[in-house]
PDB file of C-alpha atoms and ligand atoms in Angstrom:
ATOM      1  CA  UNK A   1       0.000   0.000   0.000  1.00 37.00           C
ATOM      2  CA  UNK A   2       1.121   3.534  -0.638  1.00 41.00           C
ATOM      3  CA  UNK A   3       1.376   5.680   2.428  1.00 44.00           C
ATOM      4  CA  UNK A   4      -1.693   7.609   1.309  1.00 46.00           C
ATOM      5  CA  UNK A   5      -3.720   4.421   1.228  1.00 45.00           C
ATOM      6  CA  UNK A   6      -2.349   3.404   4.589  1.00 42.00           C
ATOM      7  CA  UNK A   7      -3.460   6.704   6.066  1.00 43.00           C
ATOM      8  CA  UNK A   8      -6.947   6.317   4.670  1.00 43.00           C
ATOM      9  CA  UNK A   9      -7.096   2.765   5.967  1.00 45.00           C
ATOM     10  CA  UNK A  10      -6.015   3.856   9.439  1.00 44.00           C
ATOM     11  CA  UNK A  11      -8.563   6.659   9.477  1.00 46.00           C
ATOM     12  CA  UNK A  12     -11.303   4.250   8.436  1.00 46.00           C
ATOM     13  CA  UNK A  13     -10.393   1.600  10.949  1.00 45.00           C
ATOM     14  CA  UNK A  14     -10.125   4.029  13.848  1.00 45.00           C
ATOM     15  CA  UNK A  15     -13.546   5.465  13.066  1.00 45.00           C
ATOM     16  CA  UNK A  16     -14.948   1.929  12.948  1.00 45.00           C
ATOM     17  CA  UNK A  17     -13.513   1.271  16.389  1.00 45.00           C
ATOM     18  CA  UNK A  18     -15.033   4.493  17.661  1.00 43.00           C
ATOM     19  CA  UNK A  19     -18.423   3.461  16.299  1.00 42.00           C
ATOM     20  CA  UNK A  20     -18.119   0.044  17.884  1.00 44.00           C
ATOM     21  CA  UNK A  21     -17.234   1.565  21.257  1.00 57.00           C
ATOM     22  CA  UNK A  22     -19.718   4.421  21.387  1.00 67.00           C
ATOM     23  CA  UNK A  23     -22.967   2.695  22.172  1.00 79.00           C
ATOM     24  CA  UNK A  24     -26.273   2.877  20.468  1.00 94.00           C
ATOM     25  CA  UNK A  25     -29.123   3.747  22.810  1.00 98.00           C
ATOM     26  CA  UNK A  26     -31.393   1.196  21.120  1.00 97.00           C
ATOM     27  CA  UNK A  27     -28.918  -1.594  21.894  1.00 96.00           C
ATOM     28  CA  UNK A  28     -27.822  -0.514  25.339  1.00 97.00           C
ATOM     29  CA  UNK A  29     -30.892   0.954  27.073  1.00 98.00           C
ATOM     30  CA  UNK A  30     -34.615   0.573  27.629  1.00 98.00           C
ATOM     31  CA  UNK A  31     -36.890   3.494  28.306  1.00 98.00           C
ATOM     32  CA  UNK A  32     -38.633   2.211  31.406  1.00 98.00           C
ATOM     33  CA  UNK A  33     -41.219   4.812  32.307  1.00 98.00           C
ATOM     34  CA  UNK A  34     -42.778   8.119  31.315  1.00 98.00           C
ATOM     35  CA  UNK A  35     -45.338   7.043  28.718  1.00 98.00           C
ATOM     36  CA  UNK A  36     -43.504   8.387  25.647  1.00 98.00           C
ATOM     37  CA  UNK A  37     -41.683  11.200  27.466  1.00 98.00           C
ATOM     38  CA  UNK A  38     -38.353   9.350  27.084  1.00 98.00           C
ATOM     39  CA  UNK A  39     -37.218   9.166  23.444  1.00 98.00           C
ATOM     40  CA  UNK A  40     -34.380   7.592  21.491  1.00 98.00           C
ATOM     41  CA  UNK A  41     -33.573   9.707  18.439  1.00 98.00           C
ATOM     42  CA  UNK A  42     -31.073  10.056  15.547  1.00 97.00           C
ATOM     43  CA  UNK A  43     -30.719   6.300  14.926  1.00 96.00           C
ATOM     44  CA  UNK A  44     -29.869   5.648  18.540  1.00 97.00           C
ATOM     45  CA  UNK A  45     -27.264   8.404  18.921  1.00 97.00           C
ATOM     46  CA  UNK A  46     -29.370  10.678  21.140  1.00 98.00           C
ATOM     47  CA  UNK A  47     -31.714  10.081  24.037  1.00 98.00           C
ATOM     48  CA  UNK A  48     -33.966  12.685  25.634  1.00 98.00           C
ATOM     49  CA  UNK A  49     -35.959  12.574  28.849  1.00 98.00           C
ATOM     50  CA  UNK A  50     -38.870  14.915  29.371  1.00 98.00           C
ATOM     51  CA  UNK A  51     -40.791  16.090  32.396  1.00 98.00           C
ATOM     52  CA  UNK A  52     -44.169  17.783  32.444  1.00 98.00           C
ATOM     53  CA  UNK A  53     -46.799  18.288  35.104  1.00 97.00           C
ATOM     54  CA  UNK A  54     -48.174  14.760  34.612  1.00 98.00           C
ATOM     55  CA  UNK A  55     -44.954  12.743  34.659  1.00 98.00           C
ATOM     56  CA  UNK A  56     -41.207  12.533  34.367  1.00 98.00           C
ATOM     57  CA  UNK A  57     -39.406   9.741  32.524  1.00 98.00           C
ATOM     58  CA  UNK A  58     -36.494   7.378  32.843  1.00 98.00           C
ATOM     59  CA  UNK A  59     -34.341   4.695  31.282  1.00 98.00           C
ATOM     60  CA  UNK A  60     -32.082   1.856  32.378  1.00 98.00           C
ATOM     61  CA  UNK A  61     -29.289  -0.167  30.824  1.00 98.00           C
ATOM     62  CA  UNK A  62     -30.030  -3.589  29.402  1.00 97.00           C
ATOM     63  CA  UNK A  63     -26.750  -4.865  30.858  1.00 97.00           C
ATOM     64  CA  UNK A  64     -25.628  -5.185  34.425  1.00 97.00           C
ATOM     65  CA  UNK A  65     -21.976  -4.374  35.083  1.00 97.00           C
ATOM     66  CA  UNK A  66     -19.465  -5.352  37.716  1.00 97.00           C
ATOM     67  CA  UNK A  67     -16.672  -2.783  37.388  1.00 96.00           C
ATOM     68  CA  UNK A  68     -16.177  -0.456  34.490  1.00 96.00           C
ATOM     69  CA  UNK A  69     -15.334   2.972  33.179  1.00 96.00           C
ATOM     70  CA  UNK A  70     -18.660   4.355  32.124  1.00 97.00           C
ATOM     71  CA  UNK A  71     -18.907   7.642  30.257  1.00 97.00           C
ATOM     72  CA  UNK A  72     -22.047   9.501  29.303  1.00 98.00           C
ATOM     73  CA  UNK A  73     -22.490  12.965  27.868  1.00 98.00           C
ATOM     74  CA  UNK A  74     -25.376  14.933  29.338  1.00 98.00           C
ATOM     75  CA  UNK A  75     -26.890  18.293  28.564  1.00 98.00           C
ATOM     76  CA  UNK A  76     -29.052  19.387  31.451  1.00 98.00           C
ATOM     77  CA  UNK A  77     -32.442  21.099  31.449  1.00 98.00           C
ATOM     78  CA  UNK A  78     -31.851  24.650  30.143  1.00 97.00           C
ATOM     79  CA  UNK A  79     -33.452  27.850  31.404  1.00 96.00           C
ATOM     80  CA  UNK A  80     -35.515  27.790  34.545  1.00 97.00           C
ATOM     81  CA  UNK A  81     -35.068  24.206  35.761  1.00 97.00           C
ATOM     82  CA  UNK A  82     -35.798  24.923  39.426  1.00 97.00           C
ATOM     83  CA  UNK A  83     -37.520  22.003  41.133  1.00 98.00           C
ATOM     84  CA  UNK A  84     -36.323  19.417  38.607  1.00 98.00           C
ATOM     85  CA  UNK A  85     -33.831  16.655  39.321  1.00 98.00           C
ATOM     86  CA  UNK A  86     -31.879  14.673  36.739  1.00 98.00           C
ATOM     87  CA  UNK A  87     -30.537  11.515  38.344  1.00 98.00           C
ATOM     88  CA  UNK A  88     -27.859   9.447  36.636  1.00 98.00           C
ATOM     89  CA  UNK A  89     -26.574   6.497  38.653  1.00 98.00           C
ATOM     90  CA  UNK A  90     -25.477   2.900  38.931  1.00 98.00           C
ATOM     91  CA  UNK A  91     -27.373   0.628  41.283  1.00 98.00           C
ATOM     92  CA  UNK A  92     -27.750  -3.019  42.214  1.00 98.00           C
ATOM     93  CA  UNK A  93     -30.998  -4.476  43.551  1.00 97.00           C
ATOM     94  CA  UNK A  94     -32.384  -5.249  46.972  1.00 96.00           C
ATOM     95  CA  UNK A  95     -32.200  -3.973  50.553  1.00 95.00           C
ATOM     96  CA  UNK A  96     -28.405  -4.283  50.792  1.00 97.00           C
ATOM     97  CA  UNK A  97     -27.810  -2.730  47.397  1.00 98.00           C
ATOM     98  CA  UNK A  98     -24.788  -0.723  46.294  1.00 98.00           C
ATOM     99  CA  UNK A  99     -25.247   2.540  44.442  1.00 98.00           C
ATOM    100  CA  UNK A 100     -23.069   5.221  42.844  1.00 98.00           C
ATOM    101  CA  UNK A 101     -24.967   8.461  42.234  1.00 98.00           C
ATOM    102  CA  UNK A 102     -24.781  11.598  40.206  1.00 98.00           C
ATOM    103  CA  UNK A 103     -27.804  13.864  40.684  1.00 98.00           C
ATOM    104  CA  UNK A 104     -28.239  17.266  39.124  1.00 98.00           C
ATOM    105  CA  UNK A 105     -30.513  19.653  40.982  1.00 97.00           C
ATOM    106  CA  UNK A 106     -32.069  22.313  38.773  1.00 97.00           C
ATOM    107  CA  UNK A 107     -32.092  26.022  39.480  1.00 97.00           C
ATOM    108  CA  UNK A 108     -33.464  29.346  38.315  1.00 96.00           C
ATOM    109  CA  UNK A 109     -32.142  30.672  34.993  1.00 95.00           C
ATOM    110  CA  UNK A 110     -28.520  31.752  35.422  1.00 93.00           C
ATOM    111  CA  UNK A 111     -28.130  30.200  38.882  1.00 95.00           C
ATOM    112  CA  UNK A 112     -25.830  27.195  39.209  1.00 95.00           C
ATOM    113  CA  UNK A 113     -27.122  23.630  39.137  1.00 96.00           C
ATOM    114  CA  UNK A 114     -25.910  21.544  42.056  1.00 97.00           C
ATOM    115  CA  UNK A 115     -24.135  18.284  41.287  1.00 98.00           C
ATOM    116  CA  UNK A 116     -24.939  15.914  44.123  1.00 98.00           C
ATOM    117  CA  UNK A 117     -22.953  12.664  44.553  1.00 98.00           C
ATOM    118  CA  UNK A 118     -23.367   9.736  46.906  1.00 98.00           C
ATOM    119  CA  UNK A 119     -22.051   6.211  47.412  1.00 98.00           C
ATOM    120  CA  UNK A 120     -24.197   3.465  48.943  1.00 98.00           C
ATOM    121  CA  UNK A 121     -22.679   0.198  50.130  1.00 98.00           C
ATOM    122  CA  UNK A 122     -24.711  -2.664  51.591  1.00 97.00           C
ATOM    123  CA  UNK A 123     -27.842  -0.493  51.543  1.00 97.00           C
ATOM    124  CA  UNK A 124     -26.293   2.443  53.411  1.00 95.00           C
ATOM    125  CA  UNK A 125     -25.603   5.857  51.901  1.00 96.00           C
ATOM    126  CA  UNK A 126     -25.212   9.104  53.859  1.00 96.00           C
ATOM    127  CA  UNK A 127     -22.008   9.913  51.989  1.00 98.00           C
ATOM    128  CA  UNK A 128     -23.116  13.019  50.132  1.00 98.00           C
ATOM    129  CA  UNK A 129     -20.735  15.420  48.487  1.00 98.00           C
ATOM    130  CA  UNK A 130     -22.077  18.319  46.417  1.00 98.00           C
ATOM    131  CA  UNK A 131     -20.423  20.518  43.852  1.00 98.00           C
ATOM    132  CA  UNK A 132     -21.031  23.496  41.638  1.00 97.00           C
ATOM    133  CA  UNK A 133     -19.703  23.121  38.111  1.00 97.00           C
ATOM    134  CA  UNK A 134     -17.090  25.303  36.446  1.00 96.00           C
ATOM    135  CA  UNK A 135     -19.223  25.630  33.293  1.00 96.00           C
ATOM    136  CA  UNK A 136     -22.886  25.987  32.376  1.00 96.00           C
ATOM    137  CA  UNK A 137     -24.065  22.349  32.081  1.00 98.00           C
ATOM    138  CA  UNK A 138     -27.166  23.367  30.112  1.00 97.00           C
ATOM    139  CA  UNK A 139     -25.339  24.995  27.169  1.00 96.00           C
ATOM    140  CA  UNK A 140     -23.427  21.990  25.843  1.00 97.00           C
ATOM    141  CA  UNK A 141     -22.914  18.303  26.404  1.00 98.00           C
ATOM    142  CA  UNK A 142     -20.313  17.408  29.051  1.00 98.00           C
ATOM    143  CA  UNK A 143     -18.946  14.001  29.962  1.00 98.00           C
ATOM    144  CA  UNK A 144     -19.812  12.525  33.343  1.00 98.00           C
ATOM    145  CA  UNK A 145     -17.882   9.350  34.159  1.00 98.00           C
ATOM    146  CA  UNK A 146     -17.790   6.716  36.810  1.00 98.00           C
ATOM    147  CA  UNK A 147     -14.597   4.726  37.094  1.00 98.00           C
ATOM    148  CA  UNK A 148     -15.383   1.714  39.238  1.00 98.00           C
ATOM    149  CA  UNK A 149     -12.633  -0.829  39.795  1.00 97.00           C
ATOM    150  CA  UNK A 150     -11.692  -3.091  42.724  1.00 96.00           C
ATOM    151  CA  UNK A 151      -9.874  -0.256  44.516  1.00 97.00           C
ATOM    152  CA  UNK A 152     -11.719   2.941  43.680  1.00 98.00           C
ATOM    153  CA  UNK A 153     -14.966   4.583  42.716  1.00 98.00           C
ATOM    154  CA  UNK A 154     -13.887   7.779  40.990  1.00 98.00           C
ATOM    155  CA  UNK A 155     -16.387  10.406  39.831  1.00 98.00           C
ATOM    156  CA  UNK A 156     -15.203  12.504  36.892  1.00 98.00           C
ATOM    157  CA  UNK A 157     -16.525  15.500  35.015  1.00 98.00           C
ATOM    158  CA  UNK A 158     -14.936  16.058  31.587  1.00 98.00           C
ATOM    159  CA  UNK A 159     -12.171  13.739  32.773  1.00 96.00           C
ATOM    160  CA  UNK A 160     -11.456  15.853  35.841  1.00 97.00           C
ATOM    161  CA  UNK A 161     -11.790  13.720  38.979  1.00 98.00           C
ATOM    162  CA  UNK A 162     -14.048  15.316  41.575  1.00 98.00           C
ATOM    163  CA  UNK A 163     -14.354  12.491  44.099  1.00 98.00           C
ATOM    164  CA  UNK A 164     -12.484   9.284  44.918  1.00 98.00           C
ATOM    165  CA  UNK A 165     -14.227   6.722  47.168  1.00 98.00           C
ATOM    166  CA  UNK A 166     -11.463   4.307  48.075  1.00 97.00           C
ATOM    167  CA  UNK A 167     -11.630   0.651  48.939  1.00 97.00           C
ATOM    168  CA  UNK A 168     -10.912   0.668  52.683  1.00 97.00           C
ATOM    169  CA  UNK A 169     -12.232  -2.822  53.377  1.00 96.00           C
ATOM    170  CA  UNK A 170      -9.015  -3.618  55.196  1.00 95.00           C
ATOM    171  CA  UNK A 171     -10.144  -0.960  57.726  1.00 95.00           C
ATOM    172  CA  UNK A 172     -13.650  -2.437  57.968  1.00 94.00           C
ATOM    173  CA  UNK A 173     -15.428  -0.073  55.567  1.00 96.00           C
ATOM    174  CA  UNK A 174     -17.597  -1.670  52.909  1.00 97.00           C
ATOM    175  CA  UNK A 175     -16.953  -1.217  49.212  1.00 98.00           C
ATOM    176  CA  UNK A 176     -19.140  -2.138  46.217  1.00 98.00           C
ATOM    177  CA  UNK A 177     -17.499  -5.210  44.774  1.00 96.00           C
ATOM    178  CA  UNK A 178     -19.826  -8.157  44.304  1.00 95.00           C
ATOM    179  CA  UNK A 179     -23.245  -6.868  43.320  1.00 97.00           C
ATOM    180  CA  UNK A 180     -23.620  -6.115  39.609  1.00 97.00           C
ATOM    181  CA  UNK A 181     -25.201  -2.751  38.853  1.00 98.00           C
ATOM    182  CA  UNK A 182     -27.355  -1.350  36.115  1.00 98.00           C
ATOM    183  CA  UNK A 183     -27.186   2.226  34.846  1.00 98.00           C
ATOM    184  CA  UNK A 184     -30.319   4.267  35.529  1.00 98.00           C
ATOM    185  CA  UNK A 185     -31.382   7.769  34.715  1.00 98.00           C
ATOM    186  CA  UNK A 186     -34.509   9.769  35.318  1.00 98.00           C
ATOM    187  CA  UNK A 187     -35.840  13.287  35.121  1.00 98.00           C
ATOM    188  CA  UNK A 188     -38.461  14.085  37.734  1.00 98.00           C
ATOM    189  CA  UNK A 189     -40.078  16.762  39.839  1.00 98.00           C
ATOM    190  CA  UNK A 190     -38.649  17.193  43.332  1.00 97.00           C
ATOM    191  CA  UNK A 191     -39.720  20.739  44.086  1.00 97.00           C
ATOM    192  CA  UNK A 192     -40.455  19.773  47.681  1.00 96.00           C
ATOM    193  CA  UNK A 193     -36.663  19.791  48.327  1.00 94.00           C
ATOM    194  CA  UNK A 194     -34.454  20.192  45.249  1.00 94.00           C
ATOM    195  CA  UNK A 195     -33.938  23.912  44.762  1.00 94.00           C
ATOM    196  CA  UNK A 196     -32.840  26.048  47.681  1.00 94.00           C
ATOM    197  CA  UNK A 197     -34.266  23.432  49.997  1.00 93.00           C
ATOM    198  CA  UNK A 198     -37.727  23.350  48.405  1.00 96.00           C
ATOM    199  CA  UNK A 199     -38.267  27.113  48.519  1.00 96.00           C
ATOM    200  CA  UNK A 200     -38.377  27.465  44.731  1.00 96.00           C
ATOM    201  CA  UNK A 201     -41.094  25.493  42.967  1.00 97.00           C
ATOM    202  CA  UNK A 202     -41.186  24.093  39.458  1.00 98.00           C
ATOM    203  CA  UNK A 203     -42.582  26.612  36.970  1.00 98.00           C
ATOM    204  CA  UNK A 204     -44.885  24.382  34.917  1.00 98.00           C
ATOM    205  CA  UNK A 205     -45.443  27.127  32.337  1.00 97.00           C
ATOM    206  CA  UNK A 206     -41.876  26.264  31.174  1.00 96.00           C
ATOM    207  CA  UNK A 207     -42.679  22.546  30.695  1.00 97.00           C
ATOM    208  CA  UNK A 208     -41.755  20.224  29.114  1.00 98.00           C
ATOM    209  CA  UNK A 209     -38.294  20.153  30.681  1.00 98.00           C
ATOM    210  CA  UNK A 210     -35.729  18.178  28.694  1.00 98.00           C
ATOM    211  CA  UNK A 211     -32.388  16.540  29.512  1.00 98.00           C
ATOM    212  CA  UNK A 212     -30.327  15.034  26.656  1.00 98.00           C
ATOM    213  CA  UNK A 213     -27.825  12.176  26.506  1.00 98.00           C
ATOM    214  CA  UNK A 214     -25.301  11.042  23.925  1.00 98.00           C
ATOM    215  CA  UNK A 215     -21.957   9.223  23.423  1.00 97.00           C
ATOM    216  CA  UNK A 216     -22.449   6.483  25.973  1.00 97.00           C
ATOM    217  CA  UNK A 217     -19.248   4.441  26.289  1.00 95.00           C
ATOM    218  CA  UNK A 218     -18.954   1.513  28.665  1.00 94.00           C
ATOM    219  CA  UNK A 219     -15.510   0.023  29.012  1.00 93.00           C
ATOM    220  CA  UNK A 220     -17.001  -2.363  31.460  1.00 94.00           C
ATOM    221  CA  UNK A 221     -17.322  -5.933  32.654  1.00 95.00           C
ATOM    222  CA  UNK A 222     -20.756  -7.222  31.698  1.00 96.00           C
ATOM    223  CA  UNK A 223     -22.524  -9.529  34.103  1.00 96.00           C
ATOM    224  CA  UNK A 224     -24.185 -12.564  32.607  1.00 92.00           C
ATOM    225  CA  UNK A 225     -25.416 -15.796  34.198  1.00 89.00           C
ATOM    226  CA  UNK A 226     -23.525 -15.361  37.439  1.00 90.00           C
ATOM    227  CA  UNK A 227     -20.171 -14.130  36.205  1.00 91.00           C
ATOM    228  CA  UNK A 228     -18.634 -10.991  34.864  1.00 89.00           C
ATOM    229  CA  UNK A 229     -16.957 -10.791  31.444  1.00 91.00           C
ATOM    230  CA  UNK A 230     -14.416  -8.040  31.120  1.00 90.00           C
ATOM    231  CA  UNK A 231     -13.212  -6.535  27.839  1.00 86.00           C
ATOM    232  CA  UNK A 232      -9.572  -7.300  27.000  1.00 81.00           C
ATOM    233  CA  UNK A 233      -7.303  -4.835  28.784  1.00 72.00           C
ATOM    234  CA  UNK A 234      -4.962  -3.180  26.341  1.00 59.00           C
ATOM    235  CA  UNK A 235      -2.438  -1.712  28.692  1.00 58.00           C
ATOM    236  CA  UNK A 236      -0.732   0.040  25.769  1.00 51.00           C
ATOM    237  CA  UNK A 237      -3.577   2.466  25.053  1.00 56.00           C
ATOM    238  CA  UNK A 238      -4.363   5.211  27.532  1.00 53.00           C
ATOM    239  CA  UNK A 239      -7.789   4.813  29.077  1.00 52.00           C
ATOM    240  CA  UNK A 240      -7.942   1.055  28.546  1.00 61.00           C
ATOM    241  CA  UNK A 241      -6.181   0.421  31.795  1.00 86.00           C
ATOM    242  CA  UNK A 242      -9.195   1.450  33.855  1.00 93.00           C
ATOM    243  CA  UNK A 243      -9.246  -1.797  35.855  1.00 93.00           C
ATOM    244  CA  UNK A 244      -6.022  -0.844  37.645  1.00 92.00           C
ATOM    245  CA  UNK A 245      -6.338   2.904  37.348  1.00 94.00           C
ATOM    246  CA  UNK A 246      -5.656   5.179  40.290  1.00 95.00           C
ATOM    247  CA  UNK A 247      -5.264   8.928  40.393  1.00 96.00           C
ATOM    248  CA  UNK A 248      -1.740  10.005  39.573  1.00 95.00           C
ATOM    249  CA  UNK A 249      -0.354  13.091  41.297  1.00 96.00           C
ATOM    250  CA  UNK A 250      -1.551  15.445  38.538  1.00 96.00           C
ATOM    251  CA  UNK A 251      -5.096  14.078  38.794  1.00 97.00           C
ATOM    252  CA  UNK A 252      -5.030  14.299  42.580  1.00 97.00           C
ATOM    253  CA  UNK A 253      -3.961  17.899  42.243  1.00 97.00           C
ATOM    254  CA  UNK A 254      -6.891  18.610  39.923  1.00 97.00           C
ATOM    255  CA  UNK A 255      -9.310  16.885  42.297  1.00 98.00           C
ATOM    256  CA  UNK A 256      -8.042  19.017  45.174  1.00 97.00           C
ATOM    257  CA  UNK A 257      -8.569  22.100  43.010  1.00 97.00           C
ATOM    258  CA  UNK A 258     -12.200  21.131  42.346  1.00 98.00           C
ATOM    259  CA  UNK A 259     -12.865  20.257  45.976  1.00 98.00           C
ATOM    260  CA  UNK A 260     -11.324  23.489  47.189  1.00 98.00           C
ATOM    261  CA  UNK A 261     -13.122  25.754  44.729  1.00 98.00           C
ATOM    262  CA  UNK A 262     -16.367  23.995  43.773  1.00 98.00           C
ATOM    263  CA  UNK A 263     -17.391  21.682  46.604  1.00 98.00           C
ATOM    264  CA  UNK A 264     -20.400  23.109  48.445  1.00 98.00           C
ATOM    265  CA  UNK A 265     -21.168  20.199  50.777  1.00 98.00           C
ATOM    266  CA  UNK A 266     -19.055  17.404  52.215  1.00 98.00           C
ATOM    267  CA  UNK A 267     -20.552  14.917  54.670  1.00 98.00           C
ATOM    268  CA  UNK A 268     -17.092  14.429  56.133  1.00 97.00           C
ATOM    269  CA  UNK A 269     -17.094  18.082  57.201  1.00 97.00           C
ATOM    270  CA  UNK A 270     -20.598  17.991  58.722  1.00 97.00           C
ATOM    271  CA  UNK A 271     -19.848  17.225  62.373  1.00 96.00           C
ATOM    272  CA  UNK A 272     -23.301  18.485  63.467  1.00 97.00           C
ATOM    273  CA  UNK A 273     -24.984  15.772  61.438  1.00 97.00           C
ATOM    274  CA  UNK A 274     -22.931  12.999  63.038  1.00 96.00           C
ATOM    275  CA  UNK A 275     -22.945  13.729  66.772  1.00 95.00           C
ATOM    276  CA  UNK A 276     -21.509  10.252  67.497  1.00 94.00           C
ATOM    277  CA  UNK A 277     -18.536  11.068  65.271  1.00 95.00           C
ATOM    278  CA  UNK A 278     -17.917  11.299  61.549  1.00 96.00           C
ATOM    279  CA  UNK A 279     -18.144   8.107  59.469  1.00 96.00           C
ATOM    280  CA  UNK A 280     -14.878   6.152  59.765  1.00 94.00           C
ATOM    281  CA  UNK A 281     -13.803   6.624  56.118  1.00 95.00           C
ATOM    282  CA  UNK A 282     -13.638  10.379  56.724  1.00 95.00           C
ATOM    283  CA  UNK A 283     -10.481  10.124  58.792  1.00 92.00           C
ATOM    284  CA  UNK A 284      -8.896   7.542  56.481  1.00 87.00           C
ATOM    285  CA  UNK A 285      -9.612   8.793  52.947  1.00 64.00           C
TER     286      UNK A 285
HETATM  287  C1  NAG B 301     -29.303  27.668  43.155  1.00 83.19           C
HETATM  288  O1  NAG B 301     -28.801  28.978  43.209  1.00 83.19           O
HETATM  289  C2  NAG B 301     -28.641  29.508  44.501  1.00 83.19           C
HETATM  290  C3  NAG B 301     -28.212  30.967  44.386  1.00 83.19           C
HETATM  291  O2  NAG B 301     -27.055  31.106  43.588  1.00 83.19           O
HETATM  292  C4  NAG B 301     -27.620  28.653  45.271  1.00 83.19           C
HETATM  293  O3  NAG B 301     -27.523  29.118  46.603  1.00 83.19           O
HETATM  294  C5  NAG B 301     -28.080  27.199  45.255  1.00 83.19           C
HETATM  295  O4  NAG B 301     -27.087  26.381  45.868  1.00 83.19           O
HETATM  296  C6  NAG B 301     -28.307  26.732  43.841  1.00 83.19           C
HETATM  297  N1  NAG B 301     -28.658  25.337  43.713  1.00 83.19           N
HETATM  298  C7  NAG B 301     -29.753  24.742  44.212  1.00 83.19           C
HETATM  299  C8  NAG B 301     -29.946  23.317  43.849  1.00 83.19           C
HETATM  300  O5  NAG B 301     -30.559  25.303  44.909  1.00 83.19           O
END
């Protein structure tokens, strides 16, 4: 092959790989509620959830996963989204379930959305950390990722880590590691608490409210008939090594920057809420 042909071949094959990796909403998700308010569009490349006075809507992944690096691009409800909540999370089933949460609390036009995060293990949560974002999440799509491997649950926004829940089982703190989880998302009305503590109600004259999703990529171990099948780990390519990934010093630095400048609530700093003492991971993490 001439070098020109080689280049064209490489371009073609890398775009094929990209297509194979970036999911198709028809293949990967089911709209589970909302009576037509959740829609898959553009041949499976776009998904929208809608909320009006009658109902919200939601979807869930067809697969269950046990560990993975899961990326999704979201564009949140624009304009006056006060009272609305867009939840995007991983969860297993049952009373002792594990759960890894992103929740976006709407706000008045021009006021910042709150990004709420939580980690449940063995049915227990109470590990909330909340952030503002350093951009307007309603203007464009941004990537929200969960890196979940045997040692860490790392929350990332546009590849910037904002939170690292570590495996501290050796110190007696539980970690999600044997219950497969599905991906869920929903858009719903929570104006009894979501915006400024429930003070600001949903303005239904602005309905329907819409959140949009695209570019879902799961580099993840898929659970099927009692065992988990992981994709081959190509340690050569950056990003494929998610199973062993930890935050390097640059990433830790960036996470500290976010937590210093954009974190608005940290359960580990809320001594009033835990009169018997802060949860044990707070002094270890
Ligand atoms: C909404 O905006 C107000 C004022 O800027 C801010 O105090 C609040 O944290 C924001 N978020 C929510 C969810 O209320």
